[in-house]
Amino acid sequence: MARGARVVSIELIGELRARLLAYREEAASILDNADSEVERAYRWVSQEQAAYWQSELRRREDVVVQARSDLARAEAQKEMGKPSTLDERRALERAKRAVEEAREKRQIVARWARTLDKEVQIYRGQTQPLRTHLEGPIERALTLLARFSQSLDDYVALSAPSQQSEGAASSGPAEGESVMSVGGADRARTADDWRRARPEFAAEQSSESPALLGRLATLLRGATAPVARHAASLGSGPFPMDQSMVDVAISEDPDDPLCLERVSASASDPQDSGWRIYSAVPRQDTLATGRVKVGELARSVSVFALLQAAPVGSLVVVQRQMVLAAFDPQGTELSRTIEKDTGATRAEDGA
């Protein structure tokens, strides 16, 4: 039996979200500043200092050439009565030592550049988990808290139900109706109900469209965990080739449920993977249609990576971070099956 949530203060949810948002922004700022400092230090050694000592070496080599020329000229003048070439010899020795110093400095800079490169890679590897956490779980938590807060505000704004509606509610659901609360009326739909929203994919509208990939990644982000719960129950079919195509028809509205369905591949199209992704709310005037490659979609959208080998007939309906329904090839709703299996023992214990 489902139990209601005990909410003590709606304001606390908003306060928690504000503090979480402040933490994310402060942590991201610290990471960005640290990245900037590390990059500046590495660039100063590997580029600026390397270029400086390379230029300085060439300049000092020119000084050696000039010192040798001066010495040769002095020795020629010595034969004509010049007392000594000691100054010119000392100048040549100083120039040679300066060249050796420049070569040593260049080698030191190169050695430090290699060392810094390794340290930078270690630093990035150690800070990447935090950055991923800020962009993934923290971002999803912020979105979820905003939805919770909005839902509670909407609930508080509702007027009290009338006696007639209370009586209708207490009479219970009609025969054959679903009593699931998550997803509302959508959870009462069958697989055929969801499939009726599948649009026709005309050949001229199904050219490859890389722009759809980014939009799909945005719409499906965060739904990985709910999908993973059902992916194993779907089983496995023939694995589509990376270059095969997925037909897509989606709207601009991020709240529209998306159907991820695998149908029989077209016999006339060897590139067809059999996968269709489409908005479950028909909006033919605003649908963006096209095709994306299976391999690129699996790499960009973790939800699809879990499902790409699902057998023909599989259907999963996703709305933001929620799975509204999941059907196996026989049309059985997996979410209901799972809930029934996990809830049976609890029902017996409570009897």
PDB file of C-alpha atoms in Angstrom, residues 176-277:
ATOM      1  CA  GLY A 176      -9.943  -2.780 -15.702  1.00  0.00           C
ATOM      2  CA  GLU A 177      -8.665   0.639 -14.670  1.00  0.00           C
ATOM      3  CA  SER A 178      -5.115   1.136 -13.356  1.00  0.00           C
ATOM      4  CA  VAL A 179      -4.675   2.459  -9.829  1.00  0.00           C
ATOM      5  CA  MET A 180      -1.024   3.481 -10.270  1.00  0.00           C
ATOM      6  CA  SER A 181      -0.298   7.025  -9.181  1.00  0.00           C
ATOM      7  CA  VAL A 182       3.108   7.604 -10.793  1.00  0.00           C
ATOM      8  CA  GLY A 183       2.669   9.181 -14.202  1.00  0.00           C
ATOM      9  CA  GLY A 184      -1.083   9.720 -13.768  1.00  0.00           C
ATOM     10  CA  ALA A 185      -3.368   8.534 -16.561  1.00  0.00           C
ATOM     11  CA  ASP A 186      -0.380   7.723 -18.764  1.00  0.00           C
ATOM     12  CA  ARG A 187       0.312   4.615 -16.667  1.00  0.00           C
ATOM     13  CA  ALA A 188      -3.091   3.171 -17.684  1.00  0.00           C
ATOM     14  CA  ARG A 189      -2.151   3.075 -21.372  1.00  0.00           C
ATOM     15  CA  THR A 190      -1.312  -0.160 -23.110  1.00  0.00           C
ATOM     16  CA  ALA A 191       1.572  -0.656 -25.512  1.00  0.00           C
ATOM     17  CA  ASP A 192      -0.820  -0.221 -28.448  1.00  0.00           C
ATOM     18  CA  ASP A 193      -2.034   3.079 -26.978  1.00  0.00           C
ATOM     19  CA  TRP A 194       1.512   4.429 -26.902  1.00  0.00           C
ATOM     20  CA  ARG A 195       2.332   3.087 -30.368  1.00  0.00           C
ATOM     21  CA  ARG A 196      -0.584   4.959 -31.918  1.00  0.00           C
ATOM     22  CA  ALA A 197       1.432   8.152 -31.524  1.00  0.00           C
ATOM     23  CA  ARG A 198       4.147   6.820 -33.850  1.00  0.00           C
ATOM     24  CA  PRO A 199       4.338   9.155 -36.866  1.00  0.00           C
ATOM     25  CA  GLU A 200       4.940   8.197 -40.453  1.00  0.00           C
ATOM     26  CA  PHE A 201       8.605   8.593 -41.315  1.00  0.00           C
ATOM     27  CA  ALA A 202       8.684   9.780 -44.915  1.00  0.00           C
ATOM     28  CA  ALA A 203      11.927   9.057 -46.753  1.00  0.00           C
ATOM     29  CA  GLU A 204      12.473  12.686 -47.709  1.00  0.00           C
ATOM     30  CA  GLN A 205      12.118  13.731 -44.056  1.00  0.00           C
ATOM     31  CA  SER A 206      14.443  11.072 -42.696  1.00  0.00           C
ATOM     32  CA  SER A 207      17.833  12.276 -43.864  1.00  0.00           C
ATOM     33  CA  GLU A 208      20.635  12.191 -41.316  1.00  0.00           C
ATOM     34  CA  SER A 209      20.315  15.101 -38.890  1.00  0.00           C
ATOM     35  CA  PRO A 210      23.187  15.607 -36.378  1.00  0.00           C
ATOM     36  CA  ALA A 211      21.237  18.472 -34.775  1.00  0.00           C
ATOM     37  CA  LEU A 212      18.683  15.990 -33.410  1.00  0.00           C
ATOM     38  CA  LEU A 213      21.399  14.185 -31.457  1.00  0.00           C
ATOM     39  CA  GLY A 214      21.963  17.079 -29.069  1.00  0.00           C
ATOM     40  CA  ARG A 215      18.240  17.589 -28.537  1.00  0.00           C
ATOM     41  CA  LEU A 216      17.713  13.897 -27.767  1.00  0.00           C
ATOM     42  CA  ALA A 217      20.615  13.927 -25.315  1.00  0.00           C
ATOM     43  CA  THR A 218      19.005  16.877 -23.528  1.00  0.00           C
ATOM     44  CA  LEU A 219      15.524  15.327 -23.391  1.00  0.00           C
ATOM     45  CA  LEU A 220      16.754  11.940 -22.153  1.00  0.00           C
ATOM     46  CA  ARG A 221      19.413  13.156 -19.707  1.00  0.00           C
ATOM     47  CA  GLY A 222      18.931  11.780 -16.193  1.00  0.00           C
ATOM     48  CA  ALA A 223      16.651   8.881 -17.119  1.00  0.00           C
ATOM     49  CA  THR A 224      19.434   6.272 -16.950  1.00  0.00           C
ATOM     50  CA  ALA A 225      18.642   4.816 -13.525  1.00  0.00           C
ATOM     51  CA  PRO A 226      14.905   4.253 -14.178  1.00  0.00           C
ATOM     52  CA  VAL A 227      15.656   2.650 -17.554  1.00  0.00           C
ATOM     53  CA  ALA A 228      18.358   0.388 -16.094  1.00  0.00           C
ATOM     54  CA  ARG A 229      15.751  -1.145 -13.787  1.00  0.00           C
ATOM     55  CA  HIS A 230      13.832  -2.510 -16.799  1.00  0.00           C
ATOM     56  CA  ALA A 231      16.558  -3.011 -19.427  1.00  0.00           C
ATOM     57  CA  ALA A 232      17.556  -6.488 -18.187  1.00  0.00           C
ATOM     58  CA  SER A 233      13.923  -7.630 -18.176  1.00  0.00           C
ATOM     59  CA  LEU A 234      13.512  -6.747 -21.852  1.00  0.00           C
ATOM     60  CA  GLY A 235      16.061  -9.335 -22.942  1.00  0.00           C
ATOM     61  CA  SER A 236      18.414  -8.951 -25.886  1.00  0.00           C
ATOM     62  CA  GLY A 237      17.888  -8.947 -29.623  1.00  0.00           C
ATOM     63  CA  PRO A 238      20.242  -8.519 -32.583  1.00  0.00           C
ATOM     64  CA  PHE A 239      22.729  -5.757 -31.840  1.00  0.00           C
ATOM     65  CA  PRO A 240      22.376  -2.935 -34.411  1.00  0.00           C
ATOM     66  CA  MET A 241      25.451  -1.861 -36.351  1.00  0.00           C
ATOM     67  CA  ASP A 242      26.948   1.481 -35.336  1.00  0.00           C
ATOM     68  CA  GLN A 243      26.295   2.902 -38.802  1.00  0.00           C
ATOM     69  CA  SER A 244      22.631   1.848 -38.922  1.00  0.00           C
ATOM     70  CA  MET A 245      20.049   4.581 -38.497  1.00  0.00           C
ATOM     71  CA  VAL A 246      17.441   5.504 -35.873  1.00  0.00           C
ATOM     72  CA  ASP A 247      14.326   7.349 -37.080  1.00  0.00           C
ATOM     73  CA  VAL A 248      13.496  10.326 -34.864  1.00  0.00           C
ATOM     74  CA  ALA A 249      10.450  12.611 -34.653  1.00  0.00           C
ATOM     75  CA  ILE A 250      10.391  14.786 -31.533  1.00  0.00           C
ATOM     76  CA  SER A 251       8.811  18.061 -30.469  1.00  0.00           C
ATOM     77  CA  GLU A 252      10.307  21.114 -28.818  1.00  0.00           C
ATOM     78  CA  ASP A 253       8.428  20.523 -25.543  1.00  0.00           C
ATOM     79  CA  PRO A 254      10.732  18.869 -22.941  1.00  0.00           C
ATOM     80  CA  ASP A 255       7.659  17.685 -20.998  1.00  0.00           C
ATOM     81  CA  ASP A 256       6.352  15.542 -23.868  1.00  0.00           C
ATOM     82  CA  PRO A 257       6.844  11.815 -23.194  1.00  0.00           C
ATOM     83  CA  LEU A 258       9.206  10.084 -25.624  1.00  0.00           C
ATOM     84  CA  CYS A 259       8.592   6.589 -26.980  1.00  0.00           C
ATOM     85  CA  LEU A 260      11.708   4.502 -27.622  1.00  0.00           C
ATOM     86  CA  GLU A 261      10.467   1.582 -29.714  1.00  0.00           C
ATOM     87  CA  ARG A 262      12.204  -1.150 -31.683  1.00  0.00           C
ATOM     88  CA  VAL A 263      10.173  -2.376 -34.657  1.00  0.00           C
ATOM     89  CA  SER A 264      11.066  -4.721 -37.499  1.00  0.00           C
ATOM     90  CA  ALA A 265      13.708  -3.124 -39.694  1.00  0.00           C
ATOM     91  CA  SER A 266      12.648  -2.154 -43.187  1.00  0.00           C
ATOM     92  CA  ALA A 267      13.529  -4.852 -45.726  1.00  0.00           C
ATOM     93  CA  SER A 268      14.066  -2.163 -48.368  1.00  0.00           C
ATOM     94  CA  ASP A 269      16.468  -0.133 -46.207  1.00  0.00           C
ATOM     95  CA  PRO A 270      19.653  -1.996 -45.176  1.00  0.00           C
ATOM     96  CA  GLN A 271      20.625   0.923 -42.914  1.00  0.00           C
ATOM     97  CA  ASP A 272      17.428   0.731 -40.848  1.00  0.00           C
ATOM     98  CA  SER A 273      18.153  -0.348 -37.243  1.00  0.00           C
ATOM     99  CA  GLY A 274      14.466  -0.822 -36.489  1.00  0.00           C
ATOM    100  CA  TRP A 275      14.580   1.823 -33.748  1.00  0.00           C
ATOM    101  CA  ARG A 276      12.030   4.656 -33.642  1.00  0.00           C
ATOM    102  CA  ILE A 277      12.119   7.531 -31.149  1.00  0.00           C
TER     103      ILE A 277
END
